[in-house]
mmCIF file of C-alpha atoms in Angstrom:
data_model
loop_
_atom_site.group_PDB
_atom_site.id
_atom_site.type_symbol
_atom_site.label_atom_id
_atom_site.label_comp_id
_atom_site.label_asym_id
_atom_site.label_seq_id
_atom_site.Cartn_x
_atom_site.Cartn_y
_atom_site.Cartn_z
ATOM 1 C CA MET L 1 -5.593 38.763 -0.760
ATOM 2 C CA SER L 2 -6.075 36.639 -3.894
ATOM 3 C CA GLU L 3 -4.824 33.056 -3.971
ATOM 4 C CA GLN L 4 -1.542 32.485 -5.767
ATOM 5 C CA ALA L 5 -1.943 30.629 -9.067
ATOM 6 C CA PRO L 6 -0.448 27.127 -9.112
ATOM 7 C CA PRO L 7 2.873 26.824 -10.939
ATOM 8 C CA PRO L 8 2.859 25.716 -14.579
ATOM 9 C CA TYR L 9 3.306 22.061 -15.391
ATOM 10 C CA GLU L 10 6.442 20.818 -17.113
ATOM 11 C CA PRO L 11 5.887 18.669 -20.213
ATOM 12 C CA LEU L 12 6.318 14.927 -19.750
ATOM 13 C CA ARG L 13 9.215 13.274 -21.539
ATOM 14 C CA GLU L 14 8.273 11.239 -24.599
ATOM 15 C CA ASP L 15 11.673 9.748 -25.478
ATOM 16 C CA TRP L 16 10.575 6.202 -24.632
ATOM 17 C CA GLN L 17 9.066 3.268 -26.507
ATOM 18 C CA SER L 18 7.120 1.112 -24.050
ATOM 19 C CA ALA L 19 5.030 1.551 -20.921
ATOM 20 C CA LEU L 20 3.068 -0.663 -18.567
ATOM 21 C CA ALA L 21 0.085 0.723 -16.651
ATOM 22 C CA VAL L 22 -0.636 -1.006 -13.327
ATOM 23 C CA VAL L 23 -3.849 0.098 -11.612
ATOM 24 C CA ALA L 24 -6.361 -1.238 -9.128
ATOM 25 C CA HIS L 25 -9.586 -1.364 -11.150
ATOM 26 C CA PRO L 26 -11.118 -1.297 -14.590
ATOM 27 C CA ASP L 27 -11.903 2.415 -15.284
ATOM 28 C CA ASP L 28 -8.949 3.754 -13.238
ATOM 29 C CA MET L 29 -6.938 4.575 -16.361
ATOM 30 C CA GLU L 30 -9.953 6.100 -18.060
ATOM 31 C CA TYR L 31 -10.574 8.734 -15.373
ATOM 32 C CA GLY L 32 -7.878 11.049 -16.682
ATOM 33 C CA ALA L 33 -5.101 9.062 -18.364
ATOM 34 C CA ALA L 34 -6.684 7.310 -21.376
ATOM 35 C CA ALA L 35 -6.374 10.365 -23.635
ATOM 36 C CA ALA L 36 -2.640 10.401 -22.889
ATOM 37 C CA ILE L 37 -2.454 6.701 -23.732
ATOM 38 C CA ALA L 38 -4.172 7.403 -27.071
ATOM 39 C CA ARG L 39 -1.559 10.073 -27.819
ATOM 40 C CA TRP L 40 1.308 7.701 -27.071
ATOM 41 C CA THR L 41 -0.036 4.709 -28.989
ATOM 42 C CA SER L 42 -0.543 7.044 -31.981
ATOM 43 C CA GLN L 43 3.224 7.657 -31.812
ATOM 44 C CA GLY L 44 3.842 3.920 -32.128
ATOM 45 C CA LYS L 45 4.622 3.335 -28.454
ATOM 46 C CA ARG L 46 3.821 -0.114 -27.007
ATOM 47 C CA ILE L 47 1.581 0.042 -23.927
ATOM 48 C CA GLY L 48 0.018 -2.693 -21.809
ATOM 49 C CA TYR L 49 -2.517 -2.593 -18.969
ATOM 50 C CA VAL L 50 -2.540 -4.611 -15.756
ATOM 51 C CA MET L 51 -5.660 -4.537 -13.557
ATOM 52 C CA VAL L 52 -4.930 -5.784 -10.037
ATOM 53 C CA THR L 53 -8.649 -6.494 -9.512
ATOM 54 C CA SER L 54 -11.548 -6.968 -11.895
ATOM 55 C CA GLY L 55 -13.645 -4.276 -10.215
ATOM 56 C CA GLU L 56 -16.166 -6.908 -9.183
ATOM 57 C CA ALA L 57 -17.321 -4.998 -6.088
ATOM 58 C CA GLY L 58 -17.966 -1.798 -8.017
ATOM 59 C CA ILE L 59 -21.645 -2.101 -8.966
ATOM 60 C CA ASP L 60 -24.074 -2.331 -6.056
ATOM 61 C CA SER L 61 -26.855 -3.967 -8.078
ATOM 62 C CA LEU L 62 -24.653 -6.853 -9.308
ATOM 63 C CA THR L 63 -23.011 -9.639 -7.349
ATOM 64 C CA PRO L 64 -19.249 -9.954 -7.770
ATOM 65 C CA GLU L 65 -19.778 -13.137 -9.784
ATOM 66 C CA GLU L 66 -22.078 -11.289 -12.186
ATOM 67 C CA CYS L 67 -19.977 -8.145 -12.243
ATOM 68 C CA ARG L 68 -16.497 -9.574 -12.853
ATOM 69 C CA PRO L 69 -16.876 -10.761 -16.481
ATOM 70 C CA LEU L 70 -18.836 -7.644 -17.394
ATOM 71 C CA ARG L 71 -16.209 -5.267 -16.094
ATOM 72 C CA GLU L 72 -13.357 -7.237 -17.633
ATOM 73 C CA ALA L 73 -15.082 -7.127 -21.028
ATOM 74 C CA GLU L 74 -15.707 -3.385 -20.709
ATOM 75 C CA GLN L 75 -12.049 -2.772 -19.814
ATOM 76 C CA ILE L 76 -10.776 -4.761 -22.789
ATOM 77 C CA ALA L 77 -13.081 -2.838 -25.143
ATOM 78 C CA SER L 78 -12.137 0.467 -23.500
ATOM 79 C CA ALA L 79 -8.405 -0.186 -23.846
ATOM 80 C CA ALA L 80 -8.759 -1.109 -27.520
ATOM 81 C CA LEU L 81 -10.236 2.315 -28.249
ATOM 82 C CA VAL L 82 -6.948 3.959 -27.251
ATOM 83 C CA GLY L 83 -4.700 1.427 -28.965
ATOM 84 C CA VAL L 84 -4.015 -0.995 -26.090
ATOM 85 C CA ASP L 85 -4.431 -4.692 -26.892
ATOM 86 C CA ASP L 86 -2.615 -6.219 -23.893
ATOM 87 C CA VAL L 87 -4.879 -6.226 -20.806
ATOM 88 C CA ASP L 88 -4.221 -8.581 -17.877
ATOM 89 C CA PHE L 89 -6.224 -9.123 -14.687
ATOM 90 C CA LEU L 90 -4.385 -10.322 -11.577
ATOM 91 C CA GLY L 91 -7.472 -11.426 -9.655
ATOM 92 C CA HIS L 92 -6.896 -9.704 -6.321
ATOM 93 C CA PRO L 93 -10.167 -9.051 -4.438
ATOM 94 C CA ASP L 94 -11.780 -5.706 -5.256
ATOM 95 C CA GLY L 95 -12.132 -3.275 -2.373
ATOM 96 C CA VAL L 96 -9.798 -5.101 0.006
ATOM 97 C CA VAL L 97 -6.481 -5.111 -1.871
ATOM 98 C CA GLU L 98 -3.649 -5.494 0.599
ATOM 99 C CA TYR L 99 -0.265 -3.882 0.178
ATOM 100 C CA GLY L 100 2.298 -6.573 0.859
ATOM 101 C CA ILE L 101 4.697 -9.188 -0.448
ATOM 102 C CA ALA L 102 2.144 -11.049 -2.584
ATOM 103 C CA LEU L 103 1.099 -7.896 -4.426
ATOM 104 C CA ARG L 104 4.672 -6.710 -4.894
ATOM 105 C CA ARG L 105 5.608 -10.108 -6.323
ATOM 106 C CA ASP L 106 2.688 -10.096 -8.762
ATOM 107 C CA ILE L 107 3.591 -6.613 -9.997
ATOM 108 C CA ALA L 108 7.290 -7.446 -10.262
ATOM 109 C CA ARG L 109 6.307 -10.466 -12.364
ATOM 110 C CA GLU L 110 4.326 -8.274 -14.775
ATOM 111 C CA VAL L 111 7.172 -5.766 -15.057
ATOM 112 C CA ARG L 112 9.671 -8.527 -15.825
ATOM 113 C CA LYS L 113 7.309 -9.989 -18.433
ATOM 114 C CA TYR L 114 6.615 -6.686 -20.190
ATOM 115 C CA ARG L 115 10.034 -5.000 -19.695
ATOM 116 C CA PRO L 116 8.800 -1.385 -20.069
ATOM 117 C CA ASP L 117 10.687 1.899 -20.085
ATOM 118 C CA ILE L 118 7.959 3.679 -18.082
ATOM 119 C CA VAL L 119 5.448 2.342 -15.542
ATOM 120 C CA ILE L 120 2.176 4.201 -15.065
ATOM 121 C CA THR L 121 -0.137 3.968 -12.070
ATOM 122 C CA THR L 122 -2.735 6.239 -10.488
ATOM 123 C CA ASN L 123 -2.647 8.567 -7.500
ATOM 124 C CA PHE L 124 -1.426 6.759 -4.385
ATOM 125 C CA ARG L 125 -1.389 9.785 -2.084
ATOM 126 C CA ASP L 126 -3.843 9.907 0.825
ATOM 127 C CA THR L 127 -6.105 12.441 -0.891
ATOM 128 C CA TYR L 128 -6.779 13.978 -4.285
ATOM 129 C CA GLY L 129 -5.757 17.322 -2.812
ATOM 130 C CA GLY L 130 -7.674 18.997 -0.034
ATOM 131 C CA ALA L 131 -10.311 17.011 1.804
ATOM 132 C CA VAL L 132 -11.206 14.373 -0.818
ATOM 133 C CA PRO L 133 -9.811 11.043 0.456
ATOM 134 C CA ASN L 134 -8.282 8.534 -1.893
ATOM 135 C CA GLN L 135 -9.625 4.974 -2.131
ATOM 136 C CA ALA L 136 -7.748 2.246 -0.254
ATOM 137 C CA ASP L 137 -7.120 0.032 -3.299
ATOM 138 C CA HIS L 138 -5.591 2.962 -5.208
ATOM 139 C CA ILE L 139 -3.197 3.672 -2.369
ATOM 140 C CA ALA L 140 -2.171 0.021 -1.921
ATOM 141 C CA VAL L 141 -1.684 -0.632 -5.631
ATOM 142 C CA GLY L 142 0.191 2.584 -6.338
ATOM 143 C CA ARG L 143 2.632 2.051 -3.504
ATOM 144 C CA ALA L 144 3.087 -1.618 -4.364
ATOM 145 C CA THR L 145 3.717 -0.635 -7.981
ATOM 146 C CA LEU L 146 6.545 1.672 -6.988
ATOM 147 C CA ASP L 147 8.103 -1.080 -4.876
ATOM 148 C CA GLY L 148 7.338 -3.850 -7.372
ATOM 149 C CA VAL L 149 9.174 -1.955 -10.110
ATOM 150 C CA ARG L 150 12.273 -1.848 -7.936
ATOM 151 C CA ASP L 151 11.815 -5.488 -6.951
ATOM 152 C CA ALA L 152 11.698 -6.418 -10.647
ATOM 153 C CA GLY L 153 15.270 -5.235 -11.059
ATOM 154 C CA ASN L 154 16.725 -7.118 -8.073
ATOM 155 C CA ARG L 155 17.575 -10.742 -8.814
ATOM 156 C CA TRP L 156 17.754 -11.582 -5.102
ATOM 157 C CA ILE L 157 14.153 -10.528 -4.424
ATOM 158 C CA PHE L 158 11.484 -12.991 -5.569
ATOM 159 C CA THR L 159 14.060 -15.460 -6.898
ATOM 160 C CA GLU L 160 11.171 -17.734 -7.884
ATOM 161 C CA LEU L 161 10.466 -15.377 -10.800
ATOM 162 C CA ALA L 162 13.770 -16.390 -12.382
ATOM 163 C CA ASP L 163 12.660 -20.009 -12.015
ATOM 164 C CA GLU L 164 9.640 -19.005 -14.131
ATOM 165 C CA GLY L 165 12.033 -17.771 -16.821
ATOM 166 C CA LEU L 166 11.635 -14.083 -15.924
ATOM 167 C CA GLN L 167 15.009 -12.414 -15.613
ATOM 168 C CA PRO L 168 15.454 -9.118 -13.700
ATOM 169 C CA TRP L 169 14.456 -5.918 -15.506
ATOM 170 C CA ASN L 170 16.170 -2.709 -14.468
ATOM 171 C CA GLY L 171 15.019 -0.729 -17.486
ATOM 172 C CA VAL L 172 12.170 1.248 -15.910
ATOM 173 C CA ARG L 173 13.282 4.867 -15.915
ATOM 174 C CA GLU L 174 10.328 6.495 -14.159
ATOM 175 C CA VAL L 175 7.000 5.698 -12.494
ATOM 176 C CA TRP L 176 4.181 8.104 -13.358
ATOM 177 C CA ALA L 177 1.146 8.505 -11.088
ATOM 178 C CA ALA L 178 -1.851 9.937 -12.948
ATOM 179 C CA SER L 179 -4.033 12.569 -11.265
ATOM 180 C CA SER L 180 -1.772 12.867 -8.233
ATOM 181 C CA PRO L 181 -2.093 16.058 -6.162
ATOM 182 C CA ASP L 182 1.710 16.120 -6.300
ATOM 183 C CA SER L 183 1.748 16.262 -10.123
ATOM 184 C CA ARG L 184 4.370 18.600 -11.549
ATOM 185 C CA HIS L 185 4.234 17.349 -15.140
ATOM 186 C CA ALA L 186 1.534 16.955 -17.799
ATOM 187 C CA VAL L 187 1.040 15.919 -21.410
ATOM 188 C CA ASP L 188 -1.009 17.715 -24.047
ATOM 189 C CA THR L 189 -4.125 15.643 -24.817
ATOM 190 C CA THR L 190 -6.014 18.257 -26.835
ATOM 191 C CA ASP L 191 -6.135 16.129 -29.990
ATOM 192 C CA PHE L 192 -7.000 12.948 -28.089
ATOM 193 C CA LEU L 193 -9.583 13.993 -25.511
ATOM 194 C CA ASP L 194 -12.477 12.552 -27.525
ATOM 195 C CA LEU L 195 -10.770 9.166 -27.579
ATOM 196 C CA GLY L 196 -10.250 9.387 -23.832
ATOM 197 C CA ILE L 197 -13.936 10.194 -23.370
ATOM 198 C CA ALA L 198 -14.974 7.280 -25.589
ATOM 199 C CA SER L 199 -12.693 4.998 -23.602
ATOM 200 C CA LEU L 200 -14.448 5.953 -20.365
ATOM 201 C CA GLN L 201 -17.881 5.718 -21.997
ATOM 202 C CA ALA L 202 -17.082 2.084 -22.814
ATOM 203 C CA HIS L 203 -17.525 1.330 -19.087
ATOM 204 C CA LYS L 204 -21.288 1.645 -19.573
ATOM 205 C CA ALA L 205 -22.458 -0.777 -16.898
ATOM 206 C CA TYR L 206 -20.178 0.816 -14.329
ATOM 207 C CA LEU L 207 -21.190 4.375 -15.220
ATOM 208 C CA ASP L 208 -24.879 3.437 -15.098
ATOM 209 C CA GLY L 209 -24.307 1.922 -11.680
ATOM 210 C CA ILE L 210 -22.500 4.784 -9.958
ATOM 211 C CA GLY L 211 -24.522 7.842 -11.030
ATOM 212 C CA GLY L 212 -23.469 11.376 -10.071
ATOM 213 C CA GLU L 213 -20.975 13.673 -11.762
ATOM 214 C CA MET L 214 -18.442 10.891 -12.370
ATOM 215 C CA SER L 215 -20.994 9.090 -14.552
ATOM 216 C CA ASP L 216 -20.820 11.889 -17.166
ATOM 217 C CA PRO L 217 -17.520 11.201 -18.969
ATOM 218 C CA ARG L 218 -17.517 14.252 -21.231
ATOM 219 C CA SER L 219 -18.257 16.757 -18.490
ATOM 220 C CA PHE L 220 -15.849 15.173 -16.008
ATOM 221 C CA LEU L 221 -12.917 14.757 -18.395
ATOM 222 C CA GLU L 222 -13.338 18.095 -20.129
ATOM 223 C CA SER L 223 -13.330 19.902 -16.777
ATOM 224 C CA ALA L 224 -10.285 18.044 -15.449
ATOM 225 C CA GLY L 225 -8.455 18.281 -18.773
ATOM 226 C CA ARG L 226 -9.107 21.997 -19.108
ATOM 227 C CA ALA L 227 -7.789 22.675 -15.589
ATOM 228 C CA ALA L 228 -4.585 20.757 -16.320
ATOM 229 C CA GLY L 229 -4.284 22.308 -19.774
ATOM 230 C CA SER L 230 -4.318 25.802 -18.316
ATOM 231 C CA ARG L 231 -1.156 24.929 -16.379
ATOM 232 C CA LEU L 232 0.586 23.483 -19.437
ATOM 233 C CA GLY L 233 -0.440 26.255 -21.818
ATOM 234 C CA VAL L 234 -2.678 24.029 -23.973
ATOM 235 C CA THR L 235 -6.418 23.378 -24.215
ATOM 236 C CA TYR L 236 -6.498 19.976 -22.497
ATOM 237 C CA ALA L 237 -3.857 17.986 -20.637
ATOM 238 C CA SER L 238 -3.370 15.018 -18.298
ATOM 239 C CA PRO L 239 -1.238 15.570 -15.172
ATOM 240 C CA PHE L 240 1.197 13.057 -13.665
ATOM 241 C CA GLU L 241 3.486 12.852 -10.668
ATOM 242 C CA VAL L 242 6.915 11.678 -11.856
ATOM 243 C CA ILE L 243 9.045 9.433 -9.634
ATOM 244 C CA SER L 244 12.515 9.018 -11.140
ATOM 245 C CA LEU L 245 14.278 5.709 -10.545
ATOM 246 C CA ARG L 246 17.584 6.600 -12.160
ATOM 247 C CA PRO L 247 19.361 9.728 -13.426
#
């Protein structure tokens, strides 16, 4: 008996003006979502990036002290290629990010500062589908992002943020998790895939350090984009899990 084809993706909504991406590491957005970001910035949407860590434990041949400024510089250059000029680094330790109050507070602070319509993160499920396990920082940051977005709208949680001049923000309509195995939506990135590839290629030191199939941006992103595109009825697409926060 042949396997049943996966259901088609629904198109993502694009009736919004601003988004904030909150991810664990430099390069997380580029492995699948940067082409979508390029599409949205081309529409005039305002998008900012928040990196919870600086990816300083990501290159075996470099100490964290050597690696941190290099990876931050690569992320800033990478983001600029897809139209993102606002990139912040929260300074949590790479590889050992802990889900908890401190992380939720830091994310709530960024949401209140930026006041976005949509918040984007990466897959926070236990796997990427099947037997491939997710990385601990991705899980912690994704789950803390979902909670931090809700915290940002509650004036009685993290009241110290109001003392910093940051009033509650209840305007986030949805949280989108890129590359989630529970994705049911996608966006057409056919005209922007090359920008997404260039954005990942900008992480040169990291790509040189990891080797393997994930160090070939064009091959990796074309394959993933084509698979998602086939479920949206386009050439290339980026999939997202959509978590709605209000009707």
